[in-house]
PDB file of C-alpha atoms in Angstrom:
ATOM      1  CA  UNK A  27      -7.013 -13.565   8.045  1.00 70.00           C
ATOM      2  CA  UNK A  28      -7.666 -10.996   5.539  1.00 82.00           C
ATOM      3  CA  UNK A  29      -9.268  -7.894   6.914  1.00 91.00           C
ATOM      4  CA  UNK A  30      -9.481  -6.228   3.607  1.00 94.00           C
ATOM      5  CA  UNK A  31     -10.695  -8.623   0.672  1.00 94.00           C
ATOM      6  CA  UNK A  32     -10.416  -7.556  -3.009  1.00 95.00           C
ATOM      7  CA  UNK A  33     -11.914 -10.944  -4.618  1.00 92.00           C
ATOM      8  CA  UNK A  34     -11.872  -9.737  -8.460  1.00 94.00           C
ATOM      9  CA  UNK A  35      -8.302 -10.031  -9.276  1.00 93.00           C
ATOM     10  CA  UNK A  36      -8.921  -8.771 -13.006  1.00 96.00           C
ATOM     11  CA  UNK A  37     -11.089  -6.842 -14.480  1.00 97.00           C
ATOM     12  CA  UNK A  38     -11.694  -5.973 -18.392  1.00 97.00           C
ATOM     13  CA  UNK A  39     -13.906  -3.506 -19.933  1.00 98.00           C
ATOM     14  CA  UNK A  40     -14.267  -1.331 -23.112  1.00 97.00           C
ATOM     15  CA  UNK A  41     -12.921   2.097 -23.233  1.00 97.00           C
ATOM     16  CA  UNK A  42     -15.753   4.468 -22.315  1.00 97.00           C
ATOM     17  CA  UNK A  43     -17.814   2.219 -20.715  1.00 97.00           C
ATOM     18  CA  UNK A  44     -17.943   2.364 -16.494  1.00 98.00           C
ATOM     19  CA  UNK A  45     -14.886   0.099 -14.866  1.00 98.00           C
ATOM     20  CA  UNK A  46     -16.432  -0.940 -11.318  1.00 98.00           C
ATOM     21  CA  UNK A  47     -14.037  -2.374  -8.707  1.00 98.00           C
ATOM     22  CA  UNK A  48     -15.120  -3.758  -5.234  1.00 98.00           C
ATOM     23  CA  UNK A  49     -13.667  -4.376  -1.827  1.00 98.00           C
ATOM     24  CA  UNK A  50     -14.593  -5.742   0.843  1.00 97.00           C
ATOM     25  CA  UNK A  51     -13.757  -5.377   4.667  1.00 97.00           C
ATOM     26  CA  UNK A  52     -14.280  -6.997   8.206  1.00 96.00           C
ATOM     27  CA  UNK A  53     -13.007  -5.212  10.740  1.00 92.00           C
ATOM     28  CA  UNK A  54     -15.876  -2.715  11.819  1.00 92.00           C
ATOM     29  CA  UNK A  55     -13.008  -0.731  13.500  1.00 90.00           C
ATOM     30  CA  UNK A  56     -12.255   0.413  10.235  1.00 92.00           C
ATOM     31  CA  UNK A  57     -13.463   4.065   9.882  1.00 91.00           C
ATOM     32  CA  UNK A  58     -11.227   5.175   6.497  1.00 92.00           C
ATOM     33  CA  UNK A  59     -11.060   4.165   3.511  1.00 94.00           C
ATOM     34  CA  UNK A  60      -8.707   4.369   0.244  1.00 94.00           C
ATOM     35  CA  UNK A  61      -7.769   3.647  -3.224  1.00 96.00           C
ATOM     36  CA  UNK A  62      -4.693   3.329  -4.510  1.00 96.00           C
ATOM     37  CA  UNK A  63      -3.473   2.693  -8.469  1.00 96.00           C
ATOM     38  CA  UNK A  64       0.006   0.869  -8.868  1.00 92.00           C
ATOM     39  CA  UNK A  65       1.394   0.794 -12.210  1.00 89.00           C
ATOM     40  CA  UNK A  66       4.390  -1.979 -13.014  1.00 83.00           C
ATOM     41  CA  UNK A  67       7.477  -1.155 -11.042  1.00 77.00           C
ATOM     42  CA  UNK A  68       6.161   2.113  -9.178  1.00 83.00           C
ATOM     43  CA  UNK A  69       4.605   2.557  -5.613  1.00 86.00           C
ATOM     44  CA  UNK A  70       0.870   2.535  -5.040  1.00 91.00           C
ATOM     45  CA  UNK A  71      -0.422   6.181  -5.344  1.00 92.00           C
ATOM     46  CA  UNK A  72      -3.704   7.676  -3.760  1.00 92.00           C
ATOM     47  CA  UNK A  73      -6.586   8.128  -5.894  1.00 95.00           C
ATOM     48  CA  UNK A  74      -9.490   8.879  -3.400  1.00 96.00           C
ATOM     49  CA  UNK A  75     -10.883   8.040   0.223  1.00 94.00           C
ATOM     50  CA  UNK A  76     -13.535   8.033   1.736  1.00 94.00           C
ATOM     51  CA  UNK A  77     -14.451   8.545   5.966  1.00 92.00           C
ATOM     52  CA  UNK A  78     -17.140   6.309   7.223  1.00 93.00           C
ATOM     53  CA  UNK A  79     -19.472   9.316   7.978  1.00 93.00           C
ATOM     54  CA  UNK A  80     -20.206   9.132   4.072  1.00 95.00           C
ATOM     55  CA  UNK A  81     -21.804   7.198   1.592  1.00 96.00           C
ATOM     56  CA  UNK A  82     -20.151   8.602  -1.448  1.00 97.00           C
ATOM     57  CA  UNK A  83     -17.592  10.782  -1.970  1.00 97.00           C
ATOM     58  CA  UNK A  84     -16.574  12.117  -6.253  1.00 97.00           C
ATOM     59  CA  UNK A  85     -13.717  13.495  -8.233  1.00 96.00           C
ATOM     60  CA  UNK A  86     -13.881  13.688 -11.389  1.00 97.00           C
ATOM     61  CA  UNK A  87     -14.187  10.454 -13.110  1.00 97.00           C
ATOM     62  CA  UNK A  88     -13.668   8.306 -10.119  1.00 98.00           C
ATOM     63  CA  UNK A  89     -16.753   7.698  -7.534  1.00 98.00           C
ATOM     64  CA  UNK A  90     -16.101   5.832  -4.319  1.00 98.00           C
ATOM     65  CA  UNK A  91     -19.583   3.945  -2.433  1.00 98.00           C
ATOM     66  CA  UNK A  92     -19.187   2.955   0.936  1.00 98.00           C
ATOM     67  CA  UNK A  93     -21.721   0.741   2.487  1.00 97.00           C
ATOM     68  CA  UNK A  94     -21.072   0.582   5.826  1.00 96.00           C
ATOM     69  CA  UNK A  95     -23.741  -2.184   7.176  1.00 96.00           C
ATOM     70  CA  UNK A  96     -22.717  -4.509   4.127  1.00 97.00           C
ATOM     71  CA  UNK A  97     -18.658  -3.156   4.831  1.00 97.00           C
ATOM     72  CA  UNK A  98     -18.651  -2.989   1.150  1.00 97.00           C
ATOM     73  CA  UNK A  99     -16.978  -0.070  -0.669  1.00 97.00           C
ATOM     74  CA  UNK A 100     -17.242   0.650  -4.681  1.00 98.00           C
ATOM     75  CA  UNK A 101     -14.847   2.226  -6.734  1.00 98.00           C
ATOM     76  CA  UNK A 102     -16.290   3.545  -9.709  1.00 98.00           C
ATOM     77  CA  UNK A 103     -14.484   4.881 -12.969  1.00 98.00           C
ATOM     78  CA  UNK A 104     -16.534   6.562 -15.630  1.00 97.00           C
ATOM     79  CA  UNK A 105     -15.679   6.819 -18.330  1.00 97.00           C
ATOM     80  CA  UNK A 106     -12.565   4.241 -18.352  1.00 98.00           C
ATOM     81  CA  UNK A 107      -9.510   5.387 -20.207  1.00 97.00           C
ATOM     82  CA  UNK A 108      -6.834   3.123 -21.618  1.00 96.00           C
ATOM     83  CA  UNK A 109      -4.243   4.799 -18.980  1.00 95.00           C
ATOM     84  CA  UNK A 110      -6.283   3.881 -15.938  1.00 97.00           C
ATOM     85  CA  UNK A 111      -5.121   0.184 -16.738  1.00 97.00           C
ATOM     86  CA  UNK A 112      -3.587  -0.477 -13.830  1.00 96.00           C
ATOM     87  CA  UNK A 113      -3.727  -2.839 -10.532  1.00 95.00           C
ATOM     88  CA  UNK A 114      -5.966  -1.128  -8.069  1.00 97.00           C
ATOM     89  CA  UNK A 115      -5.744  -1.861  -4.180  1.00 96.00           C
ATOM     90  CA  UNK A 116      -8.238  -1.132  -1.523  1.00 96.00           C
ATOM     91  CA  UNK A 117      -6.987   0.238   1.712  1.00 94.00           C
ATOM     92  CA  UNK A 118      -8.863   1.124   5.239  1.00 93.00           C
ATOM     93  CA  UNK A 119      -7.299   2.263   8.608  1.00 90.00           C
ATOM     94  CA  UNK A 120      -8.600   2.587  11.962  1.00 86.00           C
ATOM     95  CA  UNK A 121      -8.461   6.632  13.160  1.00 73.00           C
ATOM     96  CA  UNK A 122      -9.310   5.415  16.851  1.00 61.00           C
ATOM     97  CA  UNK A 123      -6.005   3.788  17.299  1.00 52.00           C
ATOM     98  CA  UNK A 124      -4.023   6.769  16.502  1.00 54.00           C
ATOM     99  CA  UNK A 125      -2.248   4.839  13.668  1.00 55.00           C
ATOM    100  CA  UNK A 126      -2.354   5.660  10.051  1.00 70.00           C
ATOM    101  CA  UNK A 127      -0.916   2.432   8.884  1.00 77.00           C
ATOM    102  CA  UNK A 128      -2.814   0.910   6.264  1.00 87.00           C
ATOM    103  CA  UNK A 129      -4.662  -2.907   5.674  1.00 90.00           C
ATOM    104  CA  UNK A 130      -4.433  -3.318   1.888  1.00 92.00           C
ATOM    105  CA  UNK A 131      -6.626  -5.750  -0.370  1.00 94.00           C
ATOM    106  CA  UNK A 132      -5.036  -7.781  -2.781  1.00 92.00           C
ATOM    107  CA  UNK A 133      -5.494  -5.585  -5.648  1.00 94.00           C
ATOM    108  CA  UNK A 134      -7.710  -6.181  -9.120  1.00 96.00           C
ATOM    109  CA  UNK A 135      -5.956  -5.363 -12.496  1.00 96.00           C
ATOM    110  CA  UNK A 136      -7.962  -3.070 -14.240  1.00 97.00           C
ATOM    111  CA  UNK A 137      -7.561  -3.267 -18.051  1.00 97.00           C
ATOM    112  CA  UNK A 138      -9.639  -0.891 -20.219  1.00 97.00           C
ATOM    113  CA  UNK A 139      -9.272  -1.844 -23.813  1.00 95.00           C
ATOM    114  CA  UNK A 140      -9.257   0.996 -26.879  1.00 92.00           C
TER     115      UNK A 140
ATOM    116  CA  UNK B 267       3.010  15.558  -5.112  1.00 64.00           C
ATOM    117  CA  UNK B 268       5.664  13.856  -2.407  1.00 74.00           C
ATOM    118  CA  UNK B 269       8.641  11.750  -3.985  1.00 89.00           C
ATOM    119  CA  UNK B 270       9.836   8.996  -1.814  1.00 94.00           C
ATOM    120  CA  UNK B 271      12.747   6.956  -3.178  1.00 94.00           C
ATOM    121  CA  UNK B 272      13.841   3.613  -2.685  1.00 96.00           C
ATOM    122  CA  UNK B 273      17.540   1.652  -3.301  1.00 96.00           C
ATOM    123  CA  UNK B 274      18.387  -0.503  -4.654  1.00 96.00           C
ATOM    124  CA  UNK B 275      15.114  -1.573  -6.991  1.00 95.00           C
ATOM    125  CA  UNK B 276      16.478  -4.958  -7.047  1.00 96.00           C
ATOM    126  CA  UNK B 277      18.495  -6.982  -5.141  1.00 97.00           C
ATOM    127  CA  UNK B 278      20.121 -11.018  -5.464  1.00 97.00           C
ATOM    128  CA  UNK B 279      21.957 -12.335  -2.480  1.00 95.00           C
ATOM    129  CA  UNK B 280      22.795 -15.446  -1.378  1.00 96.00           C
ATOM    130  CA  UNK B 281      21.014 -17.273   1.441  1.00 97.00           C
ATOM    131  CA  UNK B 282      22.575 -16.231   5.082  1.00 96.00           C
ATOM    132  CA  UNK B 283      23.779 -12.867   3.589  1.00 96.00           C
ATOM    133  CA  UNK B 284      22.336  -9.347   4.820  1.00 97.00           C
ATOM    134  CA  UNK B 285      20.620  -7.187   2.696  1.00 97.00           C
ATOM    135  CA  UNK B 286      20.048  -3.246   3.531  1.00 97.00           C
ATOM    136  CA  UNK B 287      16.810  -1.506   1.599  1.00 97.00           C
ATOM    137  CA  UNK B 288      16.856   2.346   1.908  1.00 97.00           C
ATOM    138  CA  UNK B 289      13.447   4.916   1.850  1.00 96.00           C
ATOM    139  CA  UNK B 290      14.120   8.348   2.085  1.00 95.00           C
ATOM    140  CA  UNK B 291      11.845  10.977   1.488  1.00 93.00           C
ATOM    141  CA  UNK B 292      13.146  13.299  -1.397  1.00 93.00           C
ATOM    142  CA  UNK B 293      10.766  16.656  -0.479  1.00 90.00           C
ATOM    143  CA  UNK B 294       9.920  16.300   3.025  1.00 90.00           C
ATOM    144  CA  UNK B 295      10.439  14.896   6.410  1.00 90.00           C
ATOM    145  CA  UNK B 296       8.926  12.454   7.790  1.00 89.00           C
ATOM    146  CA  UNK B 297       8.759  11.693  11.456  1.00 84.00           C
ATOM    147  CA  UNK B 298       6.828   8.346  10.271  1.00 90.00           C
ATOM    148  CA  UNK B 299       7.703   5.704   7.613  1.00 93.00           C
ATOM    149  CA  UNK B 300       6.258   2.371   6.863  1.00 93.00           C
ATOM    150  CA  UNK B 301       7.706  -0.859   5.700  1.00 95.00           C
ATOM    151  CA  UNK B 302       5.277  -3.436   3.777  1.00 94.00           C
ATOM    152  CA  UNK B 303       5.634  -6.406   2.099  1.00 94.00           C
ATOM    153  CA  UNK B 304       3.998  -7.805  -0.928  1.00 89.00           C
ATOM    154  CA  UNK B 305       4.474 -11.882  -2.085  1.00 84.00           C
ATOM    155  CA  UNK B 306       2.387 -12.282  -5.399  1.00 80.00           C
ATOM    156  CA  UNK B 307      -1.137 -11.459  -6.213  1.00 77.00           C
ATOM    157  CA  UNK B 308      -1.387 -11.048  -2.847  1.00 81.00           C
ATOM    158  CA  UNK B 309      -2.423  -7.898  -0.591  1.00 85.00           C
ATOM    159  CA  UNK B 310       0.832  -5.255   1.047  1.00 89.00           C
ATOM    160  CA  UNK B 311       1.439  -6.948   4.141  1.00 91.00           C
ATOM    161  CA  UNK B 312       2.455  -3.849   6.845  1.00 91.00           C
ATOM    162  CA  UNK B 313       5.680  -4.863   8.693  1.00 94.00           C
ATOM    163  CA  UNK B 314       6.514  -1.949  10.786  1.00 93.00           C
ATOM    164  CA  UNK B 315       5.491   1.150  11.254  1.00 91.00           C
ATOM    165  CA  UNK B 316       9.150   3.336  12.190  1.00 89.00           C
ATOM    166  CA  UNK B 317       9.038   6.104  14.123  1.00 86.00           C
ATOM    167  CA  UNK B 318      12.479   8.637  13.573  1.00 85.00           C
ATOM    168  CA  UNK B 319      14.337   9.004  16.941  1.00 83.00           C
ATOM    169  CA  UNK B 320      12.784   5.503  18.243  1.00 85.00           C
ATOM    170  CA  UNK B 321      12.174   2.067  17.899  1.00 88.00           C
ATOM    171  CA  UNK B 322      10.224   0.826  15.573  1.00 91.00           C
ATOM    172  CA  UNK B 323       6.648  -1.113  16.049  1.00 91.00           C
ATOM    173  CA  UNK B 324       6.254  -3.878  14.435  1.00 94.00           C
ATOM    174  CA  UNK B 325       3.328  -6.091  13.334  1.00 92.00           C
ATOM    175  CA  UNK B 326       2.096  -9.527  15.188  1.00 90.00           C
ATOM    176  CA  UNK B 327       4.251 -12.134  13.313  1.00 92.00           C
ATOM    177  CA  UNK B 328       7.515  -9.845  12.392  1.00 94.00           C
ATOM    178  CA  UNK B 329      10.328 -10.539  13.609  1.00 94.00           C
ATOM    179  CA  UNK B 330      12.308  -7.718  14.945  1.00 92.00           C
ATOM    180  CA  UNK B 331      15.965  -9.175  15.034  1.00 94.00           C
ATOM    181  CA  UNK B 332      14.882 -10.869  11.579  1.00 96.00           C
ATOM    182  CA  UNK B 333      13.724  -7.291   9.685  1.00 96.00           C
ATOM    183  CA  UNK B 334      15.957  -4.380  11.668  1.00 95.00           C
ATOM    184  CA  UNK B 335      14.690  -1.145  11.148  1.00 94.00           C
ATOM    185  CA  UNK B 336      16.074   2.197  11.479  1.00 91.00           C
ATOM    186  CA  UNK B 337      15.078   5.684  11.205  1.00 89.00           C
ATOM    187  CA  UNK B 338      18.103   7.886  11.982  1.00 82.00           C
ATOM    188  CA  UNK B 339      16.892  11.102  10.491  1.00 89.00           C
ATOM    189  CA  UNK B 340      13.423  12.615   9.329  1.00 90.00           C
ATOM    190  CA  UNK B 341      14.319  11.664   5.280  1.00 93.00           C
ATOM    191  CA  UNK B 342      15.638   7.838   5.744  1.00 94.00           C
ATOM    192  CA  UNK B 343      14.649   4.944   7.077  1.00 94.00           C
ATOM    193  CA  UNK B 344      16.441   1.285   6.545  1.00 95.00           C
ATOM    194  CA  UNK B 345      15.252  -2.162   6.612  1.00 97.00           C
ATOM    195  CA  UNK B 346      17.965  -4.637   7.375  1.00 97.00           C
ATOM    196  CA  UNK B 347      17.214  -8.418   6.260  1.00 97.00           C
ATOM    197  CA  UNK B 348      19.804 -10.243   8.185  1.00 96.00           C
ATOM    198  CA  UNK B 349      20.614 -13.858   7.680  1.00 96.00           C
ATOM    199  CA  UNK B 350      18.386 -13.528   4.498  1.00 96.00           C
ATOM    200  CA  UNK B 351      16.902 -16.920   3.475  1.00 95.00           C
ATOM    201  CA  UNK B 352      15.002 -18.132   0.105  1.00 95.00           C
ATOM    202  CA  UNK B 353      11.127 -17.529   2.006  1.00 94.00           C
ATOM    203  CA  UNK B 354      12.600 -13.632   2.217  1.00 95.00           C
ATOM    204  CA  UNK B 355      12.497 -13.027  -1.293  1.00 95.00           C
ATOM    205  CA  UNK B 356       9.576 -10.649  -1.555  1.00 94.00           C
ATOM    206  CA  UNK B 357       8.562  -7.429  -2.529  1.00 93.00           C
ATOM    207  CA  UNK B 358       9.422  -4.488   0.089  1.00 96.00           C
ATOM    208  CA  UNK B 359       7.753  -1.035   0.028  1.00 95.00           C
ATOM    209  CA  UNK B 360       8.295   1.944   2.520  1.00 96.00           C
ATOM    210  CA  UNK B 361       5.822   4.694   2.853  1.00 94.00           C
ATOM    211  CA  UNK B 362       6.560   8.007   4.486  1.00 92.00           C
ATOM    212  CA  UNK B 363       3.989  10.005   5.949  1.00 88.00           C
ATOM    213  CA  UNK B 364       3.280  13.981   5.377  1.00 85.00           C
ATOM    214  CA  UNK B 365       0.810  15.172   7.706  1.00 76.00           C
ATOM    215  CA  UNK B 366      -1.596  13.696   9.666  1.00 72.00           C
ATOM    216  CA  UNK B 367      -4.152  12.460   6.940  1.00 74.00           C
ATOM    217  CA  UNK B 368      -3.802   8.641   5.698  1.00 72.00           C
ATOM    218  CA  UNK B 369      -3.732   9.674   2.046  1.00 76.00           C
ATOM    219  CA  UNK B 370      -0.560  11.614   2.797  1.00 81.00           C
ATOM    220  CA  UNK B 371       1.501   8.663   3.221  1.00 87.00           C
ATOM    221  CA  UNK B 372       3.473   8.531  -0.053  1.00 91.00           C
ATOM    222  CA  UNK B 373       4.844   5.490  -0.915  1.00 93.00           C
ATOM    223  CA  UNK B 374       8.096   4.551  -2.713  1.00 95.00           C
ATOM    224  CA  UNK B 375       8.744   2.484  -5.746  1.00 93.00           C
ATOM    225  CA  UNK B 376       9.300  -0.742  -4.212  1.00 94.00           C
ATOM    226  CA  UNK B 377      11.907  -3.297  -3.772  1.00 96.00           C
ATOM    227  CA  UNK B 378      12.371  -6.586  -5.435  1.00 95.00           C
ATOM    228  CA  UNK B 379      14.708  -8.820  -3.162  1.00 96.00           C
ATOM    229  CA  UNK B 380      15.198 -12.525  -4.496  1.00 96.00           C
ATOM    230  CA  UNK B 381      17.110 -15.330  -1.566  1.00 96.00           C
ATOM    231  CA  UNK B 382      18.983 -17.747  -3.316  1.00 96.00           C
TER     232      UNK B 382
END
């Protein structure tokens, strides 16, 4: 049973233009929330997070949504760059159990094309 | 940021050998590591989470004679496949955490182990 769902496994789009990647989640004892890039043959490294106490949290060119009552989050990337191809995972945790171990998603390949 | 190491990258054995995967955390310690595993196109899979100076905790479905863990010092923690067979073969990745914050666990480059 997948807690954390990624169900885009690709995604293509021009350089410049916004790259939008989605996750879903259904365990409401999820309270934390993360993105990770992974390129070929390297460990997944953090991008941004997001607690469950906000909508919407920014840095630079990458915007996170969370929508709590649809347990959606958003991962936006504007404008996409050629080196942000990369597979993408989703992550949440649960704070209230003490444990910082994460439940990934399966990941979507991003590829931004010149 | 953090640089957490893994060895070997890759690794073939033969069905009913061990195999030993190493994480150690280059720049920091880490009271906490984490063992995943990926198969393909699918999500990392948490294993156990190891704890240095005490057993591990592993996840519903691990087996903990099958996937030994240890965390003998704050910079290395081992995973163990004993009695490896061909359903093994896998992708393992450790993460080691620095600080209390989830986006502090920094994870290492991964291990491919193929079962014959």
């Amino acid at each position: 049973d997948q807690q954390v769902k990624q169900n885009s496994p690709s995604l293509s789009v021009q350089e410049g233009r916004i790259s939008i990647l989605n996750c879903d989640y259904t365990n409401s004892m999820f309270d934390y929330f993360l993105w990770y890039k992974k390129y070929p043959a390297e460990g997944p490294t953090f991008l941004i997070s997001i607690s469950s106490i906000k909508d919407k949290n920014e840095d630079g060119r990458f915007t996170v949504f969370l929508n709590k009552s649809a347990k959606h989050l958003s991962l936006h990337i504007v404008p996409s760059q050629p080196g942000d191809s990369a597979v993408y995972f989703c992550a949440a945790s649960a704070s209230d159990t003490g444990r910082r171990a994460l439940t990934f998603g399966s990941g979507t390949r991003l590829q931004v094309q010149p | 940021g953090a640089v957490v190491s893994q060895h070997p990258s890759r690794v073939i054995c033969k069905s009913g050998t061990s195999v030993k995967i190493e994480c150690r955390s280059l720049d920091f310690q880490a009271t906490t590591m984490f063992w995943y595993r990926q198969f393909p196109k699918q999500s990392l899979m948490l294993m156990a989470t190891s704890n240095e100076g005490s057993k591990a905790t592993y996840e519903q479905g691990v087996e903990k004679d099958k996937f030994l863990i240890n965390h003998a010092s704050l910079t290395l923690s081992t995973l163990t496949v004993t009695s490896a067979h061909p359903e093994d073969s896998s992708f393992y990745i450790c993460s080691a955490q620095r600080g209390g914050r989830a986006e502090t666990q920094y994870f290492g480059p991964g291990t491919r182990l193929l079962v014959l």
